[in-house]
Coordinates of C-alpha atoms in Angstrom, one line a residue:
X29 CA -15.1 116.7 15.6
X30 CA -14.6 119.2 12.8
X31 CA -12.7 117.8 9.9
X32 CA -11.1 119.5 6.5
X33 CA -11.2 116.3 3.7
X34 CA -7.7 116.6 1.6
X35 CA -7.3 114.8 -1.5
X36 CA -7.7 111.0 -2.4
X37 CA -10.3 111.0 0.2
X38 CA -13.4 108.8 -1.7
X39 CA -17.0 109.9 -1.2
X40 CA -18.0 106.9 0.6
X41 CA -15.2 108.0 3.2
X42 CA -16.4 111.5 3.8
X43 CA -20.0 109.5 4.2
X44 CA -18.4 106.9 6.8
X45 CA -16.9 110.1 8.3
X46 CA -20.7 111.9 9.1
X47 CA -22.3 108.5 9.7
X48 CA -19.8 108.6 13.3
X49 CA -21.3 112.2 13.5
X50 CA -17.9 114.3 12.1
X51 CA -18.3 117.0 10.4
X52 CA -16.6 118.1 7.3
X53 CA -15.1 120.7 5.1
X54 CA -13.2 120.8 1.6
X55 CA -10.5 122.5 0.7
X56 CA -12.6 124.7 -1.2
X57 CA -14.5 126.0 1.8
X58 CA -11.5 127.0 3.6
X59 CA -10.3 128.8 0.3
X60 CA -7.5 126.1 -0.6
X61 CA -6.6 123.5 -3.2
X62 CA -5.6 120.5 -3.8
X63 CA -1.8 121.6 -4.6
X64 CA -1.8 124.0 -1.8
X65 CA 1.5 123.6 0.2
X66 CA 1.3 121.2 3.2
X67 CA 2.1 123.8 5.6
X68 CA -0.3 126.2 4.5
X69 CA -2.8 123.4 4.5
X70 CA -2.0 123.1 8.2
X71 CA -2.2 126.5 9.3
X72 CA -5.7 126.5 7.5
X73 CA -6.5 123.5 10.1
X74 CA -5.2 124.8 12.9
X75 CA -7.1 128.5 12.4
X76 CA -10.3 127.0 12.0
X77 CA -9.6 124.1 14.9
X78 CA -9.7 121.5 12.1
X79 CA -8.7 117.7 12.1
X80 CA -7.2 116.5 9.0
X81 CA -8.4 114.0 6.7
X82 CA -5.9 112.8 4.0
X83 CA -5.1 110.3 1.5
X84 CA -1.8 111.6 0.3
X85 CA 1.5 110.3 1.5
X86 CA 3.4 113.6 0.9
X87 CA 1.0 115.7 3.3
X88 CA 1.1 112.6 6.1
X89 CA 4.1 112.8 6.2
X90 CA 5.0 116.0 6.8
X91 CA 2.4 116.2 9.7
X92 CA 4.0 113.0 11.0
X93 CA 8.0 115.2 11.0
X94 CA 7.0 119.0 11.8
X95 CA 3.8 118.6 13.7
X96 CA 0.4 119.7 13.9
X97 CA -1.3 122.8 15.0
X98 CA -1.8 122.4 18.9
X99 CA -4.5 120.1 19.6
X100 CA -5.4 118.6 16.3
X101 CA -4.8 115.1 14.7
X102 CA -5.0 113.8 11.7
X103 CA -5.9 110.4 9.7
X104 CA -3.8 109.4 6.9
X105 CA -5.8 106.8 4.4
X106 CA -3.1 104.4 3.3
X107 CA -5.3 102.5 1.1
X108 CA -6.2 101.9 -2.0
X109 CA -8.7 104.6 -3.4
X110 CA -11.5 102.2 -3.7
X111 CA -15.1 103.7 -2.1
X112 CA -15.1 100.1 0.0
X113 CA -11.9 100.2 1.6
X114 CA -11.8 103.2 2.9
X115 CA -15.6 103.1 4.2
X116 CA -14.3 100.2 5.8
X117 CA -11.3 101.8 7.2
X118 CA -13.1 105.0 8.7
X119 CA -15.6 102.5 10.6
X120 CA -12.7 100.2 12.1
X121 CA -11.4 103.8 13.3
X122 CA -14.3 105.0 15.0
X123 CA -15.4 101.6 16.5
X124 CA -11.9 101.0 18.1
X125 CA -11.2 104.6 19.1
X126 CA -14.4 106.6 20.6
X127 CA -12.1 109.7 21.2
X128 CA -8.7 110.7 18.9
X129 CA -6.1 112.0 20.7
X130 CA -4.5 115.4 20.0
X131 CA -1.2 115.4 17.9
X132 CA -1.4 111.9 17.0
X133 CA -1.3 110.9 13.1
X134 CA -3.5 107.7 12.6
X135 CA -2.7 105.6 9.7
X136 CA -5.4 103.5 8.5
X137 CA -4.2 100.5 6.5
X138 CA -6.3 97.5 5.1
X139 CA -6.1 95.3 8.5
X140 CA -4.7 97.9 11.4
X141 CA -4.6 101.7 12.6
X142 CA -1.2 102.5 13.5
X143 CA -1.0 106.0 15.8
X144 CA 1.8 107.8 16.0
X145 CA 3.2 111.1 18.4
X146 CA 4.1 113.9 16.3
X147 CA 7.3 115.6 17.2
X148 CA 5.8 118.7 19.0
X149 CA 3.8 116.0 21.5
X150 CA 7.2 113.9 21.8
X151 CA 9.1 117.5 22.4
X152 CA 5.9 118.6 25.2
X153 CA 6.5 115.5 27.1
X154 CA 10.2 115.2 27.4
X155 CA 9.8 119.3 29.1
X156 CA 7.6 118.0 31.1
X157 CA 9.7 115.0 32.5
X158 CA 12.5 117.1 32.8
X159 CA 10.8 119.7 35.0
X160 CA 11.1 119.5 38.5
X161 CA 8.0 118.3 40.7
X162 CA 6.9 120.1 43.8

């Protein structure tokens, strides 16, 4: 997977990160910054068919109420910034979960990943119930 690395995201994390054989990009290499707007931050990921790497609440969040770009996901960090913890974090991630799941915002904490539908999956699947089958 193809991953843009937001803010608050430790070294040792973007190192777990290419360890599991992801690949990464700044901010900077898609032309953004830290302070960027959250939606422009996920237009960039969703042009460039980029998963989203984040330590900040504000930005998890917002991907967690208005959705991501179609067929992205993101990990929120909710850790302390410490190099250890989030190394930690990132391995837990990839040894319980082989494959992430589109429109889904993982939330790594000290002991547990919680996943969670985004609003435009929830909105997909309650069409698709409602539809009639032939």
């Amino acid at each position: 997977m193809h991953w843009l690395i937001h803010t608050g995201v430790t070294p040792a994390a973007v190192e777990a990160m290419t360890r599991h054989g992801q690949q990464v990009r700044t901010l900077a290499d898609v032309e953004l910054t830290a302070d960027a707007p959250a939606e422009k931050i996920l237009q960039a990921a969703g042009k460039l068919q980029l998963e989203l790497l984040t330590a900040d609440a504000a930005l998890a969040g917002f991907c967690k109420t208005s959705g991501l770009p179609l067929g992205r996901c993101a990990v929120y960090l909710q850790l302390p910034g410490a190099d250890v913890e989030q190394d930690d974090a990132i391995d837990r991630l990839f040894s319980r979960y082989k494959r992430l799941s589109a429109q889904r915002v993982y939330t790594l904490t000290e002991k547990r990943v919680k996943i969670q539908q985004t609003p435009l999956l929830r909105r997909s699947r309650a069409v698709a119930e409602k539809e009639p089958q032939e």
